[in-house]
Coordinates of C-alpha atoms in Angstrom, one line a residue:
Chain A
M234 CA 69.5 100.7 -55.1
L235 CA 67.7 103.9 -56.2
M236 CA 67.9 102.7 -59.8
V237 CA 66.5 99.3 -59.1
A238 CA 63.5 100.7 -57.2
F239 CA 62.8 103.1 -60.0
K240 CA 63.1 100.4 -62.7
I241 CA 60.8 98.1 -60.8
A242 CA 58.3 101.0 -60.1
R243 CA 58.3 101.9 -63.8
R244 CA 57.7 98.3 -64.8
F245 CA 54.9 97.8 -62.3
L246 CA 53.1 100.8 -63.9
S247 CA 53.8 99.9 -67.5
A248 CA 52.8 96.3 -67.0
N249 CA 49.3 97.3 -66.0
K250 CA 48.7 100.0 -68.6
G251 CA 44.9 100.0 -68.2
Q252 CA 45.1 100.5 -64.4
T253 CA 47.8 103.1 -64.7
A254 CA 45.9 105.0 -67.3
L255 CA 42.8 105.0 -65.1
I256 CA 44.7 106.3 -62.1
V257 CA 46.5 109.0 -64.1
T258 CA 43.2 110.1 -65.6
G259 CA 41.7 110.3 -62.1
I260 CA 44.6 112.5 -60.9
A261 CA 44.4 114.6 -64.1
V262 CA 40.8 115.4 -63.6
G263 CA 41.5 116.5 -60.1
V264 CA 44.4 118.7 -61.1
A265 CA 42.4 120.0 -64.1
V266 CA 39.5 121.1 -61.8
Q267 CA 42.0 122.7 -59.4
V268 CA 43.8 124.6 -62.1
F269 CA 40.6 125.5 -63.9
V270 CA 38.9 126.9 -60.8
G271 CA 42.1 128.7 -59.7
V272 CA 42.7 130.3 -63.0
L273 CA 39.0 131.1 -63.6
I274 CA 38.6 132.8 -60.2
T275 CA 41.9 134.7 -60.5
S276 CA 40.9 135.8 -64.0
L277 CA 37.4 136.7 -62.9
Q278 CA 38.9 138.9 -60.1
G279 CA 41.4 140.4 -62.5
T280 CA 38.7 141.3 -64.9
L281 CA 36.4 142.6 -62.2
I282 CA 39.2 144.8 -60.8
D283 CA 40.3 145.9 -64.3
R284 CA 36.8 146.9 -65.2
T285 CA 36.0 148.7 -61.9
I286 CA 39.0 149.8 -60.0
G287 CA 41.4 149.3 -62.9
S288 CA 40.0 152.3 -64.8
S289 CA 39.6 154.7 -61.9
S290 CA 41.5 156.5 -59.3
Q291 CA 43.0 154.1 -56.8
V292 CA 44.6 156.7 -54.5
T293 CA 43.0 160.2 -54.4
V294 CA 44.2 163.3 -52.6
V295 CA 41.2 165.5 -51.6
P296 CA 40.8 168.6 -49.5
A297 CA 40.6 167.8 -45.7
G298 CA 37.7 168.9 -43.5
D299 CA 35.3 171.5 -45.0
G300 CA 37.8 172.5 -47.7
T301 CA 36.6 172.4 -51.3
A302 CA 39.8 173.1 -53.2
I303 CA 43.5 172.3 -53.0
S304 CA 46.0 175.1 -53.6
D305 CA 49.8 174.4 -54.1
W306 CA 48.8 171.1 -55.7
Q307 CA 52.0 170.9 -57.8
G308 CA 53.8 169.7 -54.6
I309 CA 51.4 166.8 -54.4
V310 CA 52.0 165.9 -58.0
D311 CA 55.8 166.1 -57.5
A312 CA 55.6 163.9 -54.3
A313 CA 53.5 161.3 -56.1
G314 CA 55.9 161.4 -59.1
K315 CA 58.7 160.5 -56.7
N316 CA 56.8 157.5 -55.3
A317 CA 57.9 154.4 -57.3
D318 CA 54.7 152.5 -56.5
I319 CA 52.5 155.2 -58.3
K320 CA 52.3 154.8 -62.0
A321 CA 49.9 157.6 -63.0
V322 CA 49.1 161.0 -61.5
A323 CA 46.3 163.3 -62.7
P324 CA 45.2 166.6 -61.0
A325 CA 41.5 167.1 -61.5
A326 CA 39.2 170.2 -61.2
D327 CA 35.6 169.1 -60.7
C328 CA 32.5 171.2 -60.7
S329 CA 28.8 170.3 -60.5
A330 CA 26.8 172.0 -63.2
F331 CA 23.7 171.8 -65.3
L332 CA 24.0 171.0 -69.0
I333 CA 21.4 172.7 -71.1
K334 CA 20.6 171.4 -74.6
S335 CA 17.5 171.9 -76.6
N336 CA 15.5 173.3 -73.7
R337 CA 16.4 170.3 -71.5
T338 CA 18.5 170.6 -68.4
V339 CA 20.5 167.7 -66.9
P340 CA 22.8 167.8 -63.9
I341 CA 26.4 166.8 -64.7
L342 CA 29.8 166.8 -63.3
L343 CA 32.3 168.8 -65.2
R344 CA 35.7 167.1 -64.9
G345 CA 38.8 169.0 -65.9
F346 CA 42.0 167.2 -66.4
N347 CA 45.4 167.4 -68.1
L348 CA 43.9 165.0 -70.6
D349 CA 47.2 163.2 -71.3
D350 CA 47.5 162.4 -67.5
A351 CA 43.9 161.4 -67.2
N352 CA 44.2 159.2 -70.2
K353 CA 46.7 157.0 -68.2
I354 CA 44.0 156.4 -65.6
Y355 CA 40.8 156.3 -67.6
G356 CA 42.1 155.5 -71.0
I357 CA 39.9 158.3 -72.3
Y358 CA 41.5 158.6 -75.8
G359 CA 40.8 154.9 -76.5
H360 CA 37.2 155.4 -75.5
I361 CA 36.4 158.4 -77.8
Y362 CA 34.1 156.8 -80.4
K363 CA 33.4 159.9 -82.3
G364 CA 35.1 163.2 -82.8
R365 CA 38.4 164.3 -81.2
R366 CA 40.0 165.4 -78.0
P367 CA 39.2 168.8 -76.5
A368 CA 42.0 171.3 -77.1
A369 CA 40.5 174.8 -77.0
P370 CA 39.1 176.3 -73.7
D371 CA 35.5 175.8 -74.6
E372 CA 35.6 172.2 -75.8
V373 CA 34.2 169.2 -74.0
L374 CA 33.6 165.4 -74.4
T375 CA 30.3 163.9 -73.4
G376 CA 29.4 160.3 -72.7
R377 CA 27.3 157.8 -74.6
E378 CA 24.3 157.6 -72.2
L379 CA 24.1 161.4 -72.0
N380 CA 24.4 161.7 -75.7
K381 CA 21.6 159.3 -76.2
E382 CA 19.3 161.1 -73.7
L383 CA 19.9 164.5 -75.1
G384 CA 20.6 163.6 -78.7
I385 CA 24.1 165.1 -78.6
A386 CA 26.3 164.7 -81.7
A387 CA 29.9 165.6 -82.2
G388 CA 30.1 169.3 -83.0
D389 CA 26.9 170.3 -81.1
K390 CA 26.8 173.4 -79.0
I391 CA 25.7 173.1 -75.4
E392 CA 25.4 175.4 -72.4
L393 CA 26.7 174.9 -68.9
F394 CA 25.0 176.6 -65.9
T395 CA 26.9 176.6 -62.6
S396 CA 25.6 176.8 -59.1
N397 CA 26.8 180.4 -58.8
G398 CA 24.7 181.4 -61.7
S399 CA 27.3 181.6 -64.4
R400 CA 26.6 180.3 -67.9
F401 CA 29.2 179.0 -70.4
N402 CA 28.8 178.0 -74.0
M403 CA 30.7 174.9 -74.9
T404 CA 31.2 172.8 -78.0
V405 CA 31.0 169.0 -77.8
V406 CA 34.1 168.0 -79.9
G407 CA 34.0 164.3 -79.1
L408 CA 31.8 161.5 -77.7
Y409 CA 33.2 158.9 -75.3
D410 CA 32.1 155.6 -73.8
L411 CA 33.9 154.6 -70.6
K412 CA 31.7 151.4 -70.5
V413 CA 30.2 152.5 -67.2
A414 CA 26.7 153.9 -67.7
S415 CA 26.6 156.2 -64.6
L416 CA 29.9 157.9 -65.6
N417 CA 28.9 158.2 -69.3
K418 CA 25.7 159.9 -68.1
Q419 CA 27.3 162.2 -65.5
W420 CA 30.8 163.1 -66.6
V421 CA 31.5 165.9 -69.0
L422 CA 35.2 165.9 -69.7
T423 CA 37.3 168.9 -70.5
T424 CA 40.7 170.4 -69.9
L425 CA 41.9 171.4 -66.5
G426 CA 42.0 175.1 -67.5
T427 CA 38.4 175.1 -68.8
S428 CA 37.1 173.4 -65.7
Q429 CA 39.0 175.8 -63.4
N430 CA 37.5 178.7 -65.3
V431 CA 33.9 177.4 -65.2
S432 CA 34.1 176.4 -61.5
G433 CA 35.9 179.6 -60.5
L434 CA 38.7 177.6 -58.8
G435 CA 41.3 179.8 -60.5
G436 CA 44.6 178.0 -60.2
N437 CA 43.3 175.6 -57.6
I438 CA 42.1 172.0 -58.1
T439 CA 39.7 169.7 -56.3
S440 CA 41.6 166.4 -56.3
V441 CA 44.7 164.6 -57.4
E442 CA 43.9 161.1 -58.8
M443 CA 46.4 158.3 -59.0
Q444 CA 46.9 154.8 -60.1
V445 CA 49.3 152.5 -58.3
K446 CA 51.4 149.5 -59.7
D447 CA 49.9 147.0 -57.3
I448 CA 46.3 147.9 -56.6
F449 CA 46.1 145.7 -53.5
K450 CA 48.9 147.8 -51.9
A451 CA 46.9 151.0 -52.5
D452 CA 46.3 151.5 -48.8
A453 CA 50.0 151.3 -48.0
V454 CA 50.9 153.6 -50.9
A455 CA 48.3 156.1 -49.6
S456 CA 49.7 156.2 -46.1
D457 CA 53.3 156.5 -47.5
L458 CA 52.2 159.4 -49.6
S459 CA 50.3 161.0 -46.8
R460 CA 53.4 160.8 -44.6
A461 CA 55.6 162.2 -47.4
L462 CA 53.2 165.2 -48.0
G463 CA 52.9 166.0 -44.3
R464 CA 50.0 168.4 -45.0
S465 CA 46.9 168.9 -42.9
D466 CA 44.9 170.6 -45.6
V467 CA 44.5 167.4 -47.6
K468 CA 43.7 163.8 -47.0
V469 CA 44.8 160.8 -49.0
L470 CA 42.0 158.3 -49.8
N471 CA 42.5 154.8 -51.3
W472 CA 40.0 152.5 -53.1
K473 CA 40.3 149.7 -50.5
D474 CA 38.8 151.9 -47.8
Q475 CA 36.2 153.3 -50.1
N476 CA 35.2 149.9 -51.6
A477 CA 35.2 147.7 -48.5
E478 CA 32.3 145.6 -49.8
L479 CA 33.9 144.9 -53.2
L480 CA 37.1 144.0 -51.4
S481 CA 35.4 141.7 -49.0
G482 CA 33.6 140.1 -52.0
L483 CA 36.9 139.6 -53.7
Q484 CA 38.4 138.1 -50.6
G485 CA 35.4 135.8 -50.1
Q486 CA 35.9 134.7 -53.7
S487 CA 39.6 134.0 -53.1
V488 CA 38.8 132.0 -49.9
S489 CA 36.2 129.9 -51.6
S490 CA 38.6 129.3 -54.5
Y491 CA 41.3 128.2 -52.1
M492 CA 38.8 125.9 -50.3
I493 CA 37.8 124.3 -53.5
Q494 CA 41.4 123.8 -54.5
V495 CA 42.3 122.4 -51.1
F496 CA 39.4 119.9 -51.2
V497 CA 40.3 118.8 -54.7
L498 CA 43.9 118.4 -53.8
A499 CA 42.9 116.4 -50.7
S500 CA 40.8 114.1 -52.7
V501 CA 43.7 113.6 -55.2
I502 CA 46.0 112.7 -52.3
I503 CA 43.5 110.3 -50.7
A504 CA 42.9 108.7 -54.1
I505 CA 46.6 108.2 -54.7
A506 CA 47.2 106.8 -51.2
S507 CA 44.3 104.4 -51.5
V508 CA 45.2 103.3 -55.0
L509 CA 48.8 102.6 -54.0
A510 CA 47.6 100.8 -50.8
I511 CA 45.8 98.4 -53.1
K512 CA 48.8 98.2 -55.4
V513 CA 50.9 97.2 -52.4
L514 CA 48.5 94.3 -51.8
Q515 CA 48.5 93.3 -55.5
K516 CA 52.2 93.3 -55.5
S517 CA 52.9 91.8 -52.1
R518 CA 54.0 88.5 -53.7
E519 CA 56.6 90.4 -55.8
I520 CA 57.7 92.4 -52.8
G521 CA 58.2 89.1 -50.9
I522 CA 60.3 87.7 -53.8
L523 CA 62.4 90.8 -54.0
K524 CA 63.0 90.7 -50.2
A525 CA 64.0 87.1 -50.4
M526 CA 66.5 88.1 -53.0
G527 CA 67.9 90.7 -50.6
I528 CA 66.2 94.0 -51.4
K529 CA 66.3 96.3 -48.4
D530 CA 63.1 97.6 -46.7
R531 CA 63.9 101.1 -47.7
S532 CA 64.3 100.3 -51.4
A533 CA 61.1 98.2 -51.3
G534 CA 59.3 101.3 -50.0
Q535 CA 60.9 103.5 -52.6
I536 CA 59.2 101.4 -55.3
F537 CA 55.9 102.7 -54.2
V538 CA 57.1 106.3 -53.7
Y539 CA 58.4 106.3 -57.3
Q540 CA 55.1 105.0 -58.5
G541 CA 53.3 107.8 -56.6
L542 CA 55.7 110.3 -58.0
M543 CA 55.3 109.0 -61.6
L544 CA 51.5 108.8 -61.3
G545 CA 51.4 112.3 -59.7
A546 CA 53.7 113.9 -62.4
G547 CA 51.8 112.2 -65.2
G548 CA 48.4 113.1 -63.8
A549 CA 49.5 116.7 -63.1
L550 CA 50.9 117.2 -66.6
L551 CA 47.8 115.7 -68.2
G552 CA 45.6 117.7 -65.8
I553 CA 47.3 121.0 -66.7
L554 CA 46.8 120.3 -70.5
L555 CA 43.2 119.5 -69.8
A556 CA 42.7 122.7 -67.8
V557 CA 44.4 124.8 -70.5
F558 CA 42.1 123.2 -73.1
L559 CA 39.0 123.8 -70.9
L560 CA 40.1 127.4 -70.2
A561 CA 40.8 128.1 -73.9
G562 CA 37.3 126.7 -74.7
F563 CA 35.8 128.8 -71.9
A564 CA 37.5 132.0 -73.2
M565 CA 36.2 131.3 -76.7
G566 CA 32.7 130.3 -75.7
A567 CA 31.9 132.7 -72.9
R568 CA 31.4 136.1 -74.6
N569 CA 29.4 139.2 -74.2
P570 CA 26.7 140.0 -76.8
D571 CA 29.1 142.4 -78.4
G572 CA 31.6 139.7 -78.9
S573 CA 34.1 140.8 -76.3
S574 CA 35.2 138.1 -73.8
L575 CA 33.2 137.8 -70.6
I576 CA 36.3 137.1 -68.6
D577 CA 39.9 137.8 -69.7
I578 CA 41.5 134.5 -69.0
R579 CA 45.0 135.1 -67.5
F580 CA 47.3 132.1 -67.6
D581 CA 49.2 132.5 -64.4
Y582 CA 52.1 130.2 -65.2
I583 CA 53.5 130.3 -61.7
F584 CA 50.2 129.2 -60.3
I585 CA 49.8 126.5 -63.0
T586 CA 53.3 125.1 -62.5
G587 CA 52.9 125.3 -58.7
S588 CA 49.6 123.4 -58.8
G589 CA 51.3 120.7 -60.9
L590 CA 54.3 120.5 -58.5
V591 CA 52.1 120.4 -55.4
A592 CA 50.0 117.6 -56.9
T593 CA 53.2 115.7 -57.8
I594 CA 54.8 116.2 -54.4
S595 CA 51.5 115.3 -52.7
A596 CA 51.3 112.1 -54.7
A597 CA 54.8 111.2 -53.5
L598 CA 54.0 112.0 -49.9
A599 CA 50.7 110.1 -50.2
S600 CA 52.6 107.1 -51.3
A601 CA 54.6 107.1 -48.1
I602 CA 51.8 105.4 -46.3
P603 CA 51.6 102.3 -48.6
A604 CA 55.4 102.4 -48.8
R605 CA 55.6 102.0 -45.0
T606 CA 53.3 98.9 -45.3
T607 CA 56.0 97.2 -47.5
T608 CA 58.6 97.4 -44.7
R609 CA 56.3 95.2 -42.5
M610 CA 56.1 92.6 -45.3
S611 CA 58.1 89.5 -44.7
P612 CA 59.3 87.2 -47.5
I613 CA 58.4 84.2 -45.5
E614 CA 54.7 85.0 -45.7
V615 CA 54.9 84.9 -49.5
I616 CA 57.0 81.7 -49.5
R617 CA 54.7 80.0 -47.0
N618 CA 51.4 81.1 -48.7
G619 CA 52.7 80.6 -52.2
Chain B
M226 CA 86.9 71.9 -46.6
A227 CA 85.7 74.9 -44.6
E228 CA 82.2 75.0 -43.2
I229 CA 79.9 77.3 -45.2
L230 CA 76.9 76.8 -42.9
K231 CA 76.5 75.7 -39.3
L232 CA 73.3 75.3 -37.3
A233 CA 73.5 74.8 -33.5
G234 CA 70.6 73.8 -31.3
I235 CA 67.9 75.2 -33.5
D236 CA 64.4 75.3 -32.0
K237 CA 61.4 76.7 -33.9
S238 CA 57.7 76.9 -33.0
Y239 CA 54.7 78.4 -34.6
G240 CA 51.5 79.8 -33.0
T241 CA 51.0 80.8 -29.4
G242 CA 49.3 79.3 -26.3
E243 CA 47.5 76.0 -26.8
S244 CA 47.9 76.1 -30.5
R245 CA 51.7 76.4 -30.3
T246 CA 53.4 73.8 -32.3
Q247 CA 57.1 73.1 -32.2
V248 CA 58.4 72.3 -35.6
L249 CA 62.2 71.9 -35.0
F250 CA 63.8 70.4 -32.0
G251 CA 67.5 71.2 -31.3
V252 CA 68.7 70.8 -34.8
D253 CA 72.5 70.7 -35.2
L254 CA 73.9 70.6 -38.7
A255 CA 77.0 71.7 -40.5
F256 CA 77.7 71.9 -44.3
E257 CA 81.0 72.0 -46.0
E258 CA 81.7 74.4 -48.8
G259 CA 81.3 72.9 -52.2
G260 CA 79.0 70.1 -51.0
F261 CA 76.0 68.7 -52.9
N262 CA 73.4 67.9 -50.2
S263 CA 69.8 67.0 -50.0
I264 CA 67.3 67.1 -47.1
I265 CA 64.4 64.7 -47.3
G266 CA 61.4 64.2 -45.2
A267 CA 57.7 63.7 -45.3
S268 CA 55.3 66.6 -45.6
G269 CA 55.2 68.5 -42.3
S270 CA 58.5 67.1 -41.1
G271 CA 60.0 70.6 -40.7
K272 CA 62.3 70.5 -43.7
T273 CA 61.0 73.7 -45.3
T274 CA 61.1 75.5 -42.0
L275 CA 64.7 74.4 -41.7
L276 CA 65.5 75.7 -45.1
N277 CA 63.8 79.0 -44.4
I278 CA 66.0 79.4 -41.3
I279 CA 69.1 78.5 -43.2
G280 CA 68.1 81.0 -45.8
T281 CA 67.5 83.7 -43.1
L282 CA 63.9 84.1 -44.3
D283 CA 62.8 83.0 -40.8
R284 CA 64.4 83.3 -37.4
P285 CA 64.9 80.4 -35.0
D286 CA 63.4 80.7 -31.5
R287 CA 66.7 79.4 -30.1
G288 CA 70.1 78.4 -31.4
E289 CA 72.7 79.8 -33.7
V290 CA 72.9 80.1 -37.5
W291 CA 76.3 80.7 -39.0
I292 CA 76.6 81.5 -42.7
A293 CA 80.0 81.9 -44.3
G294 CA 81.5 82.7 -40.9
T295 CA 78.9 85.3 -40.0
R296 CA 76.4 84.7 -37.2
A297 CA 73.1 85.3 -38.9
D298 CA 70.4 84.7 -36.3
N299 CA 70.9 88.1 -34.6
L300 CA 71.5 90.3 -37.6
S301 CA 69.1 93.2 -38.4
R302 CA 66.6 92.9 -41.3
N303 CA 68.7 95.0 -43.5
Q304 CA 71.9 93.1 -42.6
L305 CA 70.1 89.9 -43.4
A306 CA 68.9 91.3 -46.7
G307 CA 72.6 92.2 -47.6
L308 CA 73.7 88.7 -46.6
R309 CA 71.0 87.0 -48.7
C310 CA 71.9 89.1 -51.6
S311 CA 75.6 88.4 -51.5
T312 CA 75.9 84.9 -50.2
L313 CA 72.7 83.0 -50.9
G314 CA 70.7 81.9 -53.9
F315 CA 67.2 80.6 -53.7
I316 CA 65.3 78.2 -56.0
F317 CA 61.7 77.6 -55.0
Q318 CA 59.2 75.0 -56.2
F319 CA 57.0 77.7 -57.6
H320 CA 60.0 79.6 -59.1
Y321 CA 58.8 83.0 -57.8
L322 CA 59.9 85.0 -60.8
L323 CA 58.7 88.5 -61.2
P324 CA 55.9 88.2 -63.7
D325 CA 56.2 91.7 -65.2
F326 CA 59.8 91.1 -66.2
S327 CA 61.6 89.1 -68.9
A328 CA 63.8 86.1 -68.1
F329 CA 66.9 88.3 -68.7
E330 CA 65.5 91.1 -66.4
N331 CA 64.7 88.5 -63.7
V332 CA 68.2 87.2 -63.8
M333 CA 69.7 90.7 -63.7
M334 CA 67.6 91.6 -60.6
P335 CA 69.9 90.2 -57.9
H336 CA 72.8 92.1 -59.4
L337 CA 70.8 95.3 -59.5
I338 CA 69.5 94.8 -55.9
S339 CA 73.1 94.4 -54.8
G340 CA 73.5 98.1 -55.8
K341 CA 75.7 97.5 -58.8
G342 CA 74.6 99.1 -62.0
A343 CA 73.6 97.2 -65.1
D344 CA 77.1 97.1 -66.6
D345 CA 78.1 95.2 -69.7
G346 CA 79.9 92.5 -67.6
A347 CA 76.7 91.8 -65.7
R348 CA 74.6 91.7 -68.8
R349 CA 77.0 89.3 -70.4
R350 CA 76.9 87.1 -67.3
A351 CA 73.1 87.1 -67.2
R352 CA 73.0 86.0 -70.9
E353 CA 75.7 83.3 -70.2
L354 CA 73.7 81.9 -67.3
L355 CA 70.5 81.8 -69.4
E356 CA 72.6 79.9 -72.0
L357 CA 73.9 77.6 -69.3
V358 CA 70.4 76.7 -68.2
G359 CA 69.4 76.2 -71.8
I360 CA 67.0 79.0 -72.4
G361 CA 69.3 81.6 -74.0
S362 CA 67.0 82.0 -76.9
Q363 CA 64.1 82.8 -74.6
A364 CA 66.0 85.5 -72.6
D365 CA 63.8 88.4 -73.6
K366 CA 60.5 86.7 -73.3
L367 CA 58.2 87.7 -70.4
V368 CA 58.5 84.9 -67.8
T369 CA 54.7 84.4 -67.8
R370 CA 54.9 83.4 -71.5
M371 CA 57.4 80.5 -70.7
S372 CA 56.7 76.9 -69.8
G373 CA 57.1 75.6 -66.2
G374 CA 60.4 74.0 -67.0
Q375 CA 61.7 77.2 -68.7
Q376 CA 60.6 79.3 -65.7
Q377 CA 62.4 77.0 -63.3
R378 CA 65.5 77.3 -65.4
A379 CA 65.2 81.1 -65.4
A380 CA 64.9 80.9 -61.5
I381 CA 68.1 78.8 -61.4
A382 CA 69.9 81.3 -63.6
R383 CA 68.7 84.1 -61.3
A384 CA 69.9 82.2 -58.2
L385 CA 73.4 82.0 -59.7
M386 CA 73.7 85.6 -60.8
N387 CA 75.5 87.0 -57.8
K388 CA 77.8 84.0 -57.6
P389 CA 76.4 82.9 -54.3
R390 CA 78.4 80.5 -52.1
L391 CA 75.3 78.6 -51.1
I392 CA 72.2 77.7 -53.1
L393 CA 69.1 76.6 -51.3
A394 CA 66.5 74.8 -53.4
D395 CA 63.1 73.9 -52.0
E396 CA 61.4 71.2 -54.0
P397 CA 63.0 72.6 -57.2
T398 CA 61.6 69.8 -59.4
G399 CA 58.4 69.3 -57.5
N400 CA 56.4 70.9 -60.2
L401 CA 58.1 69.4 -63.2
D402 CA 57.9 66.1 -65.2
S403 CA 60.5 63.5 -64.7
D404 CA 62.5 64.3 -67.8
T405 CA 62.7 67.9 -66.9
S406 CA 63.5 67.0 -63.3
D407 CA 66.5 64.9 -64.5
T408 CA 67.7 67.8 -66.7
I409 CA 67.5 70.2 -63.7
Y410 CA 69.3 67.7 -61.5
K411 CA 72.1 67.4 -64.0
L412 CA 72.3 71.2 -64.3
F413 CA 72.7 71.5 -60.5
R414 CA 75.4 68.9 -60.5
R415 CA 77.3 70.6 -63.3
I416 CA 77.1 74.0 -61.6
N417 CA 78.3 72.4 -58.3
E418 CA 81.3 70.8 -60.0
E419 CA 82.2 73.8 -62.2
T420 CA 81.7 76.6 -59.6
K421 CA 82.1 74.8 -56.3
T422 CA 78.8 76.3 -55.2
T423 CA 77.3 74.5 -52.2
F424 CA 73.9 73.1 -52.8
I425 CA 71.2 72.2 -50.3
I426 CA 68.2 70.6 -52.0
I427 CA 65.0 69.9 -50.2
T428 CA 63.1 67.2 -52.0
H429 CA 60.7 64.4 -51.4
D430 CA 61.9 62.8 -54.6
R431 CA 64.2 60.0 -53.4
R432 CA 65.7 59.5 -56.9
I433 CA 67.0 63.0 -56.8
A434 CA 68.2 62.7 -53.2
E435 CA 70.0 59.4 -53.9
R436 CA 72.1 61.2 -56.5
T437 CA 73.5 63.8 -54.0
D438 CA 76.7 63.4 -52.0
R439 CA 74.9 63.7 -48.6
I440 CA 71.3 62.8 -47.6
I441 CA 69.8 64.3 -44.4
E442 CA 66.5 62.9 -43.4
I443 CA 64.3 65.0 -41.1
S444 CA 61.3 63.6 -39.3
D445 CA 59.1 65.3 -36.7
G446 CA 61.6 68.2 -36.5
R447 CA 64.6 66.1 -35.7
I448 CA 67.5 64.8 -37.8
R449 CA 66.9 61.0 -38.2
M450 CA 69.5 60.2 -40.7
D451 CA 72.7 61.8 -42.1
I452 CA 74.5 59.8 -44.8
K453 CA 77.6 61.0 -46.6
R454 CA 78.8 59.2 -49.6

C-alpha cells in the first residue's frame, strides 16, 4: 500500500510539472532565506567574536583587592595547564610608563610576556609587519598607530620613563599591527623579564591571561579555575562578565536570527499546507476513483503526505544550493577596502543539513491537514457529481 | 448456482426533513454467481442508487446487503474498501480512469491497491487484459490521449484486473456510438462465458438489456419486472 501511495504521489507531481516547479521554488526561496540569514548571522557573530574576544584574554587571573602583583604565579600557570578547557596561558607583567621619542612624550602600557605564550593569544608574530621579535632585555615592539604618531621605525631608540622616576633606554626591533587602533597606540610589547625589570616587579607578575576552547563557556571555566586555585590573593575574571553589553548584543542578534528563521519556516509550512489543500480539491475526483477501487483511507492520505515530503525535500535541497550560492556571492562581494573579507562566512554543515531536514519534516507534517481531508472524501460524491 | 449477491428489504432516502426523498422501497434481489444481468429503468427510477448500494459505495438506510457470503452493510469503511478491491469491479459511464496514468498503469492500479507488488505475473495479466479488450497496442498511452471507446475498454480491463467475482457496470455504453456499444457488449459476454464473472449492467439501452440472461426493471424505487431467460 505504501508503494502505491508513493507511486501515485510521484505521478501527481510529475504530471503537473509547472505547478510542482512553482511550489518547489517557493519552498526553496523560504529555505534559502532561512539558511542565508542563519549562516550570515552565525558568521557575523563568529567574525565579531574572533576579531574582538578571539584575539584577547578570555579568562584572566589578576590580583585581588588592592594588590598590584601576583607572586607564586607558576602555580596558577600549572593549574591552568591542567584544565582541559583552557588552550593557551600567558603570564603578563604590565606597567604604565611614558615613551619618549624626539622630545615627545606619550603614555603607554608596557606589556611583558613570554612571547611564545602570548603569541597563542594575540597572534603577535603574525602581526609583526616590520622587523623581528624582541630577544634581548632592552628590545620592544611598538604598534602601528604609535609608530605613525611618533614616526618610529624599526631599529629606532626610545626611552621609557616610569612612574617611580626610572628611565630605561630601549630599541624598537619590530613594528606590529594587532588591527585594533587603541592597542596599537597604547601597547609596547616586550619580554616578561624586561617588563619585570622596568616595573620593578622582580619575579612577580600582574596577570595571567588565558584563552579557552569554547569562549561561551569562559565563565564556567573561570569559576572552575578559581575553585582549583583556592587562593584569596587573586581573582579570576572572564570576558563574559567584562563585556556584558557585547554579550547581550550577540544574544539579541541570535534571538532576532531565530525569530526570522521561525517566521520563514512558518510561512513555508503554511504555504505547503495551503498548496496541498488546493491539490486535494484538484485531485478529489481521482481520490474518489481510487476509493471506489478499494484504496484505504490511510493510503489515500499518504498520497498527500508523500507529496508534501517530496515537495519539502526538493525545495529544501534547491533552497540550500541557492543559499550556498548567495553566501558564496556575499563572501566574494562584501569586502573591506583592503580586500579582506568583511565577514568570514562559516558553512555550518550541521545547521544547513538541519534546516533542510526541518523544512522537509515540516512539509510532511503540514501535509497531514490536507491528508485528513481525503479521509472524509466519499467515492459516491465523485460518482454522483461526475 | 450459489448466490453471489443478495439484497433484503433495502430502503434508501436522500435529504432531510421536508426535502427528504425516498429512492428505494424495500428492494429484495438475489443474483446467482456467473449470471449476466441487466437492470433497466427510466432516469430517476433509483437504478444507479441500487447499483451504488450493491457496490458498497453507498449504504442503505435499512435492509441487508450480502456479497459473496459477507454481510456488507455494516462493515467499516476500510473493510468495505478491502471487499471492493478483492470482489468487485466497477465500470462507469464516464470510465473514471486516472488521467495522469497510462492505460497499462490504470489497469495495474487495482492490483497495486490490493497491496501486491508490481510482479511480472501482474504485468503480464494487465497486458493480456488490454489485448483482450482490443487496445493492447495503446497500453502505454496516457488515457487522456485515447478515444472514448478506448478509454471505456481500458476501464473494463481495469475492472477485470483483480479477477472480481462481480462486475457492476453503470451505463457502460451510454457515452458510445452503437457500433462501439455492440463491441463492448460482446466483450462483456465473452468475459462472462470465459471467466464465469457475474455481470450486473445498468442500462437504459433496451437492445443491450434484451441480450442479457435476466432483465430487472426498476421504477419509482421498486422492482416492477424480473425476467429470466
